[in-house]
Coordinates of C-alpha atoms and ligand atoms in Angstrom, one line a residue:
A1 CA -81.9 -140.4 214.8
G2 CA -83.8 -138.3 217.2
R3 CA -84.3 -134.8 218.2
V4 CA -84.1 -132.6 221.2
P5 CA -86.7 -130.1 222.3
A6 CA -85.8 -126.7 220.8
S7 CA -86.4 -124.8 224.0
P8 CA -87.4 -125.8 227.5
G9 CA -90.9 -125.4 228.5
T10 CA -92.4 -126.4 225.2
N11 CA -94.1 -129.7 225.0
Y12 CA -94.2 -130.0 221.2
A13 CA -91.2 -132.3 220.8
I14 CA -93.1 -135.1 222.3
D15 CA -91.3 -138.1 220.9
D16 CA -88.9 -139.3 218.2
P17 CA -90.8 -139.2 214.9
F18 CA -88.5 -141.9 213.5
T19 CA -89.7 -144.5 216.0
A20 CA -93.0 -143.1 217.4
E21 CA -96.0 -145.3 217.0
R22 CA -98.1 -142.4 215.9
T23 CA -95.9 -141.8 212.8
Q24 CA -95.8 -145.5 211.8
W25 CA -98.5 -145.3 209.2
W26 CA -96.8 -142.2 207.6
R27 CA -93.4 -143.9 207.6
D28 CA -94.9 -146.9 205.9
S29 CA -96.8 -144.9 203.3
R30 CA -94.3 -143.6 200.8
F31 CA -97.0 -142.2 198.5
G32 CA -99.8 -139.7 199.0
M33 CA -102.1 -137.4 197.1
F34 CA -101.9 -133.6 197.5
I35 CA -105.0 -131.6 196.4
H36 CA -104.9 -127.9 195.7
F37 CA -108.5 -126.7 195.6
G38 CA -109.8 -123.4 196.6
G39 CA -111.6 -120.2 195.6
Y40 CA -108.9 -119.7 192.9
S41 CA -110.0 -122.9 191.2
Q42 CA -113.1 -121.0 190.1
L43 CA -110.9 -118.9 187.8
E44 CA -109.3 -122.0 186.3
G45 CA -106.0 -120.1 185.8
E46 CA -107.1 -117.1 183.9
Y47 CA -108.2 -113.6 184.9
R48 CA -109.8 -111.3 182.3
R49 CA -109.1 -107.7 183.3
P50 CA -111.8 -105.0 182.7
D51 CA -109.8 -103.8 179.7
G52 CA -110.1 -107.3 178.1
S53 CA -106.5 -108.3 178.5
T54 CA -105.8 -111.6 180.4
C55 CA -103.5 -112.6 183.1
Q56 CA -102.6 -116.3 183.9
N57 CA -101.7 -118.0 187.1
A58 CA -103.1 -120.7 189.3
E59 CA -103.6 -120.6 193.1
W60 CA -101.6 -117.4 193.2
I61 CA -103.8 -115.7 190.7
Q62 CA -105.3 -113.1 193.0
R63 CA -101.9 -111.8 194.0
E64 CA -99.9 -112.3 190.8
C65 CA -102.6 -110.8 188.6
A66 CA -103.3 -108.0 191.2
I67 CA -107.1 -108.8 191.2
P68 CA -108.8 -106.2 193.4
R69 CA -110.2 -107.7 196.6
A70 CA -113.9 -106.9 195.8
E71 CA -113.6 -108.3 192.3
Y72 CA -111.9 -111.5 193.6
E73 CA -114.7 -111.9 196.1
D74 CA -117.3 -111.5 193.3
L75 CA -115.6 -114.1 191.2
V76 CA -115.4 -116.6 194.0
A77 CA -119.0 -116.0 194.9
R78 CA -119.8 -117.9 191.7
F79 CA -117.8 -120.9 192.8
D80 CA -120.0 -124.1 192.5
P81 CA -117.9 -127.2 192.6
A82 CA -121.0 -129.4 192.3
G83 CA -118.9 -132.1 190.5
F84 CA -116.6 -132.7 193.5
D85 CA -116.8 -136.4 194.0
A86 CA -115.0 -137.4 197.2
D87 CA -115.6 -141.1 196.6
A88 CA -114.0 -141.0 193.1
I89 CA -111.1 -139.0 194.5
A90 CA -110.4 -141.4 197.3
R91 CA -110.9 -144.4 195.0
T92 CA -108.4 -142.9 192.5
A93 CA -105.9 -142.4 195.3
A94 CA -106.4 -145.9 196.6
E95 CA -106.0 -147.4 193.1
A96 CA -102.9 -145.4 192.6
G97 CA -101.3 -146.9 195.7
Q98 CA -101.5 -143.7 197.6
R99 CA -102.0 -144.2 201.4
Y100 CA -102.9 -140.6 202.4
L101 CA -104.4 -137.5 201.0
V102 CA -103.8 -133.9 202.0
I103 CA -106.2 -131.2 200.8
T104 CA -105.9 -127.5 201.0
A105 CA -108.4 -126.6 203.7
K106 CA -107.2 -123.0 203.4
H107 CA -104.6 -121.7 201.0
H108 CA -102.9 -118.2 201.0
E109 CA -106.1 -116.6 199.7
G110 CA -107.6 -117.3 203.1
Y111 CA -110.8 -119.0 201.8
A112 CA -111.9 -121.9 204.0
M113 CA -113.1 -125.0 202.2
W114 CA -115.3 -126.0 205.1
P115 CA -118.2 -124.2 206.8
T116 CA -116.0 -122.4 209.4
K117 CA -117.8 -120.3 212.0
V118 CA -114.8 -118.0 212.2
N119 CA -115.7 -115.9 209.2
R120 CA -117.9 -116.0 206.1
W121 CA -115.0 -116.3 203.6
N122 CA -115.7 -119.9 203.1
L123 CA -117.2 -122.4 200.7
R124 CA -120.6 -122.5 202.3
D125 CA -121.1 -118.8 203.0
H126 CA -119.4 -117.3 200.0
S127 CA -120.1 -119.4 196.9
A128 CA -122.9 -120.8 194.7
F129 CA -122.3 -124.2 196.1
D130 CA -125.0 -126.4 197.8
E131 CA -125.0 -125.1 201.3
N132 CA -125.8 -128.5 202.7
R133 CA -122.7 -130.0 201.3
D134 CA -119.3 -130.1 203.1
I135 CA -116.5 -131.4 201.0
L136 CA -114.2 -132.0 203.8
A137 CA -116.8 -134.1 205.6
E138 CA -117.4 -136.0 202.3
L139 CA -113.6 -136.6 201.9
K140 CA -113.3 -137.8 205.5
Q141 CA -116.0 -140.4 204.9
A142 CA -114.6 -141.4 201.5
T143 CA -111.0 -141.7 202.8
D144 CA -112.2 -143.8 205.7
R145 CA -114.0 -146.1 203.3
Y146 CA -110.8 -146.7 201.3
G147 CA -108.5 -146.9 204.3
I148 CA -106.7 -143.7 203.3
R149 CA -105.5 -141.2 205.9
L150 CA -106.7 -137.6 205.6
G151 CA -104.6 -134.5 206.1
F152 CA -105.3 -130.8 205.8
Y153 CA -103.1 -128.1 204.3
Y154 CA -103.5 -124.8 206.2
S155 CA -101.8 -121.6 205.2
I156 CA -100.4 -119.5 208.0
W157 CA -100.2 -116.6 205.5
D158 CA -103.6 -115.2 204.8
W159 CA -104.3 -112.6 202.1
H160 CA -107.9 -112.0 203.2
D161 CA -107.8 -111.4 206.9
P162 CA -106.5 -107.8 207.5
D163 CA -105.1 -108.7 210.9
A164 CA -102.8 -111.3 209.3
S165 CA -100.7 -108.5 207.9
N166 CA -101.0 -106.0 210.6
P167 CA -98.3 -106.2 213.3
D168 CA -100.6 -104.5 215.8
T169 CA -103.4 -107.0 215.5
F170 CA -101.5 -110.1 214.4
G171 CA -102.4 -111.7 217.7
R172 CA -106.1 -111.5 216.8
Y173 CA -105.5 -113.3 213.5
Q174 CA -103.6 -116.0 215.4
E175 CA -106.6 -116.5 217.6
R176 CA -108.8 -117.0 214.6
M177 CA -106.3 -119.3 213.1
R178 CA -106.2 -121.5 216.2
E179 CA -110.0 -121.5 216.2
Q180 CA -110.1 -122.7 212.6
L181 CA -107.6 -125.4 213.4
R182 CA -109.7 -126.4 216.4
E183 CA -112.7 -126.8 214.0
L184 CA -110.7 -128.8 211.6
V185 CA -109.4 -131.2 214.1
S186 CA -112.6 -131.7 216.1
N187 CA -114.9 -131.8 213.1
Y188 CA -112.9 -134.0 210.7
D189 CA -110.3 -135.8 212.9
P190 CA -107.4 -135.5 210.4
A191 CA -104.3 -137.6 210.7
L192 CA -102.0 -134.8 209.6
L193 CA -101.7 -131.1 209.4
W194 CA -99.6 -129.6 206.6
F195 CA -98.8 -125.9 207.3
D196 CA -97.5 -123.5 204.7
G197 CA -96.9 -119.8 204.2
E198 CA -94.8 -119.4 207.3
W199 CA -92.2 -117.7 205.1
S200 CA -94.4 -114.7 204.2
T201 CA -92.7 -111.4 204.3
D202 CA -95.9 -109.4 204.2
N203 CA -95.7 -108.5 207.8
P204 CA -92.1 -107.2 208.2
P205 CA -92.1 -106.1 211.9
N206 CA -94.0 -109.2 212.9
P207 CA -93.1 -112.2 210.7
W208 CA -93.8 -115.7 211.7
T209 CA -91.1 -116.6 214.3
A210 CA -89.7 -119.8 215.5
Q211 CA -91.5 -119.2 218.7
D212 CA -94.8 -118.6 217.0
G213 CA -94.2 -122.0 215.4
E214 CA -93.4 -123.7 218.6
R215 CA -96.6 -122.3 220.2
L216 CA -98.7 -123.4 217.2
E217 CA -97.2 -126.8 217.1
S218 CA -97.8 -127.2 220.8
F219 CA -101.4 -126.0 220.4
V220 CA -102.3 -128.5 217.6
R221 CA -100.6 -131.4 219.5
G222 CA -102.8 -130.4 222.4
L223 CA -105.8 -130.9 220.1
D224 CA -104.6 -134.3 219.1
P225 CA -101.3 -135.8 220.2
E226 CA -101.4 -138.3 217.4
L227 CA -101.2 -135.7 214.6
I228 CA -98.4 -135.6 212.1
V229 CA -97.3 -132.1 211.5
N230 CA -94.9 -130.8 208.8
N231 CA -91.9 -128.5 209.5
R232 CA -93.5 -125.4 208.0
V233 CA -95.4 -125.0 211.2
G234 CA -92.3 -123.3 212.4
K235 CA -89.1 -122.2 210.6
R236 CA -88.3 -125.6 208.9
R237 CA -85.7 -126.5 211.5
V238 CA -85.1 -130.2 212.0
T239 CA -86.9 -129.7 215.4
D240 CA -90.0 -128.1 213.8
G241 CA -92.8 -130.5 213.3
D242 CA -92.3 -134.1 212.3
T243 CA -91.5 -134.0 208.6
G244 CA -89.3 -132.0 206.2
T245 CA -90.9 -130.7 203.1
P246 CA -88.7 -130.4 200.0
E247 CA -90.8 -128.9 197.2
Q248 CA -90.6 -129.8 193.5
E249 CA -87.3 -131.7 194.1
I250 CA -86.0 -135.0 195.4
P251 CA -83.0 -134.2 197.5
G252 CA -79.9 -136.2 196.7
E253 CA -78.8 -135.8 200.3
P254 CA -81.9 -135.6 202.5
V255 CA -81.5 -133.7 205.8
A256 CA -80.3 -136.1 208.4
G257 CA -82.4 -136.7 211.5
Q258 CA -85.7 -135.8 209.8
L259 CA -88.5 -137.7 208.2
W260 CA -89.2 -136.1 204.8
E261 CA -91.7 -135.8 202.0
T262 CA -91.2 -134.3 198.6
C263 CA -94.3 -132.6 197.3
M264 CA -94.6 -132.1 193.6
T265 CA -97.0 -131.0 190.9
I266 CA -98.2 -133.4 188.2
N267 CA -98.1 -130.7 185.6
G268 CA -96.6 -127.2 186.1
H269 CA -99.0 -125.7 188.8
W270 CA -100.6 -126.7 192.0
G271 CA -104.0 -125.2 191.4
Y272 CA -106.0 -126.0 188.2
A273 CA -104.9 -124.0 185.2
K274 CA -106.8 -124.9 182.0
W275 CA -103.9 -123.9 179.8
D276 CA -101.3 -125.9 181.7
H277 CA -100.6 -129.0 179.6
D278 CA -97.1 -129.6 181.0
W279 CA -98.0 -133.1 182.2
K280 CA -95.2 -135.3 183.6
S281 CA -95.1 -138.7 182.0
S282 CA -96.1 -141.8 184.0
A283 CA -92.5 -143.1 183.6
D284 CA -91.2 -139.9 185.1
L285 CA -93.7 -140.1 187.9
V286 CA -92.8 -143.8 188.7
R287 CA -89.2 -142.8 188.7
N288 CA -89.8 -139.9 191.1
L289 CA -91.7 -142.2 193.4
T290 CA -89.1 -144.9 193.4
T291 CA -86.3 -142.4 193.7
T292 CA -88.0 -140.9 196.7
A293 CA -88.7 -144.3 198.3
G294 CA -85.1 -145.3 197.7
R295 CA -84.0 -142.4 199.9
S296 CA -86.6 -143.3 202.5
G297 CA -88.8 -140.3 201.7
N298 CA -92.5 -139.9 200.9
Y299 CA -93.8 -138.6 197.6
L300 CA -96.9 -136.3 197.8
L301 CA -98.1 -135.9 194.3
N302 CA -100.5 -133.0 193.6
V303 CA -103.8 -132.8 191.6
G304 CA -105.8 -129.6 191.1
P305 CA -109.5 -130.0 190.5
D306 CA -111.2 -127.6 188.1
A307 CA -114.0 -125.1 188.9
R308 CA -116.6 -127.9 189.1
G309 CA -114.4 -129.9 191.4
R310 CA -113.4 -132.5 188.9
V311 CA -109.9 -133.9 188.9
P312 CA -108.4 -133.5 185.4
A313 CA -108.5 -136.7 183.3
E314 CA -104.8 -136.4 182.5
S315 CA -104.1 -136.6 186.3
V316 CA -106.4 -139.6 186.7
T317 CA -104.8 -141.5 183.8
R318 CA -101.3 -141.0 185.2
L319 CA -102.3 -142.0 188.7
R320 CA -104.0 -145.1 187.3
E321 CA -100.8 -146.1 185.4
M322 CA -98.7 -145.6 188.5
G323 CA -101.1 -147.9 190.4
E324 CA -100.9 -150.5 187.7
W325 CA -97.1 -150.4 187.9
L326 CA -97.1 -150.7 191.6
R327 CA -99.5 -153.7 191.5
S328 CA -97.7 -155.6 188.7
D329 CA -95.3 -158.3 189.7
G330 CA -95.1 -157.2 193.3
Q331 CA -93.1 -154.1 192.3
G332 CA -95.0 -151.8 194.7
A333 CA -94.8 -154.2 197.6
A334 CA -91.1 -154.5 197.0
V335 CA -90.1 -150.9 196.4
L336 CA -92.5 -149.0 198.6
S337 CA -91.9 -151.2 201.7
A338 CA -88.2 -150.7 201.4
G339 CA -86.0 -147.7 202.1
A340 CA -82.5 -146.3 201.5
P341 CA -80.1 -149.2 200.7
G342 CA -77.1 -148.0 202.9
I343 CA -74.8 -150.7 201.5
V344 CA -74.6 -149.4 197.9
E345 CA -74.3 -145.9 196.3
Q346 CA -77.3 -144.8 194.2
P347 CA -76.5 -145.5 190.6
G348 CA -77.1 -143.2 187.6
W349 CA -79.3 -145.7 185.8
G350 CA -82.0 -146.1 188.4
T351 CA -82.6 -146.3 192.2
V352 CA -81.8 -149.0 194.7
S353 CA -83.8 -149.6 197.8
R354 CA -83.4 -152.3 200.5
R355 CA -85.5 -154.3 202.8
D356 CA -84.2 -157.0 205.0
G357 CA -82.0 -159.3 202.9
K358 CA -83.1 -157.8 199.5
L359 CA -82.0 -155.0 197.3
Y360 CA -84.5 -153.7 194.7
A361 CA -83.0 -151.9 191.8
S362 CA -85.5 -149.9 189.8
V363 CA -83.9 -149.6 186.4
Y364 CA -84.9 -146.6 184.3
D365 CA -82.3 -147.0 181.6
W366 CA -82.1 -150.6 180.7
P367 CA -78.8 -151.7 179.1
G368 CA -78.7 -152.7 175.5
S369 CA -78.3 -156.3 174.5
G370 CA -75.2 -157.8 176.2
G371 CA -74.8 -154.7 178.4
S372 CA -74.6 -154.5 182.1
L373 CA -75.5 -152.3 185.1
T374 CA -73.0 -151.6 187.8
L375 CA -73.4 -150.8 191.5
Q376 CA -70.7 -149.4 193.9
A377 CA -70.7 -151.3 197.2
K378 CA -70.2 -149.3 200.4
S379 CA -69.7 -152.4 202.6
A380 CA -69.2 -156.1 202.5
F381 CA -72.0 -158.3 201.2
D382 CA -72.6 -161.1 198.6
V383 CA -75.3 -161.3 196.1
T384 CA -76.6 -164.8 196.3
A385 CA -79.3 -164.7 193.6
A386 CA -81.0 -162.2 191.3
R387 CA -84.2 -162.0 189.3
V388 CA -86.1 -159.5 187.2
L389 CA -89.6 -159.0 188.5
G390 CA -92.2 -159.8 185.8
S391 CA -89.7 -161.7 183.7
D392 CA -88.1 -165.2 183.8
Q393 CA -84.9 -164.0 182.1
R394 CA -81.6 -165.1 183.6
V395 CA -79.5 -162.4 185.5
D396 CA -75.9 -162.9 186.3
V397 CA -74.3 -160.9 189.1
E398 CA -70.6 -160.7 189.9
R399 CA -68.8 -158.7 192.5
T400 CA -65.2 -157.6 192.0
G401 CA -63.9 -155.4 194.7
D402 CA -66.5 -152.8 195.4
T403 CA -68.1 -153.1 191.9
V404 CA -71.2 -155.2 191.5
T405 CA -71.9 -156.0 187.9
I406 CA -75.5 -157.1 187.0
R407 CA -76.0 -158.6 183.5
P408 CA -79.6 -159.2 182.5
S409 CA -80.1 -161.5 179.5
G410 CA -83.3 -160.0 178.1
G411 CA -85.1 -156.7 177.6
P412 CA -86.9 -154.6 180.2
A413 CA -90.0 -156.2 181.7
N414 CA -91.9 -152.9 182.1
G415 CA -92.0 -149.7 180.1
L416 CA -92.1 -147.4 183.1
A417 CA -89.3 -149.0 185.2
T418 CA -88.1 -152.6 185.6
V419 CA -87.2 -153.9 189.0
I420 CA -84.3 -156.3 189.6
E421 CA -84.5 -158.1 192.9
L422 CA -81.1 -159.1 194.5
D423 CA -80.8 -161.4 197.4
V424 CA -77.9 -160.2 199.6
A425 CA -76.0 -161.8 202.4
T426 CA -74.3 -159.5 204.7
P427 CA -71.7 -160.7 207.2
G428 CA -72.8 -161.1 210.8
Ligands
FHN1 O1 -97.1 -120.8 197.7 C1 -97.4 -122.2 197.9 C2 -97.8 -122.9 196.7 O2 -98.9 -122.3 196.2 C3 -98.1 -124.4 197.0 O3 -99.1 -124.5 198.0 C4 -96.8 -125.0 197.6 C5 -97.0 -126.4 198.0 O4 -95.9 -126.9 198.7 N1 -96.4 -124.3 198.7 C6 -96.2 -122.9 198.6 C7 -94.9 -122.5 198.3 O5 -93.9 -123.0 199.1

């Protein structure tokens, strides 16, 4: 797969993201941490109106609860995330098996989480936070310590800068945006930029166009040609950026010719909301990760720190359990280093991935005693041996026509998902 430059004269389509050396680390990653943290985190998901009634939301709270601008600024002025512990966050990610981390440097509210010189609507100049601290610098050091790549989310949509929704002065906003991106790239040397908000309809006569996207992509690649950029820099065409960005879903049929990454919340919201207890189970999270990996995608799983900057314990517990699953019995090494199987259809009972001469079947619904699992083959191959990772039980495999029948002799080896490794011999 490759891609063609969308229009002559742009230098943004610099190489083929599928084979480029600069994307290698990303293609090998499969699992990353998303962090939604901003001025909205100070409200922890709840706004009390002057009349005493309440309104709930997370990172969209300012807009969805129609908080007047001056009042929102007053609330955010109290933001003091003194408990933000970059080392603990990077360690949690590393122990979970995550290889990169993407934090919201600026979300739609426009508030910068670093001491930008472009305006004062930022964590140093407009907060109760220690003015000598810089959480992005702290994260950069911590992620370097744990061998994790760092990326920044940056919203093109901006609710705070008046020029961002004024067609006559939109150009001025774009200049400030480029200046902020220059700061981010030169101060923190990120490996990745994750754009969002390109779809805003706030600015009808002057919406974000494909051309704006091409110019911005070209600009950031000029800052650092090694950067990985997502497709929301432009209009989400296959040619925009390096990576597709399905949100809250794992596509059954990923877009052909595009690297992709599913981003997903660990409960119901991106930003912290103290009332949101809709936590996904560790089993579901492992299944999401293996399902994504089995389709050659990456899984960017979100956490939302609270007003003090602390990652919720429920998130940490789940990440720890995912890490334990990945470490046990070589499951992570097997499943995450593999990709779409090609030679079999994905079954309903789990996900299959393939690397070299091996198929890895992550089984979510283990068959009852004496039961079996079937796979539909798409091409000629033989299964020469099979084993259950983490178990010494015997597994019989038989191929009749295009149907491969797998018969384990015991119970599942792991409560979250059990992996069956099949040795396959393909002709030629
Ligand atoms: O509106 C945002 C939302 O708050 C969150 O940041 C997600 C993450 O992909 N993106 C937007 C919606 O597409």
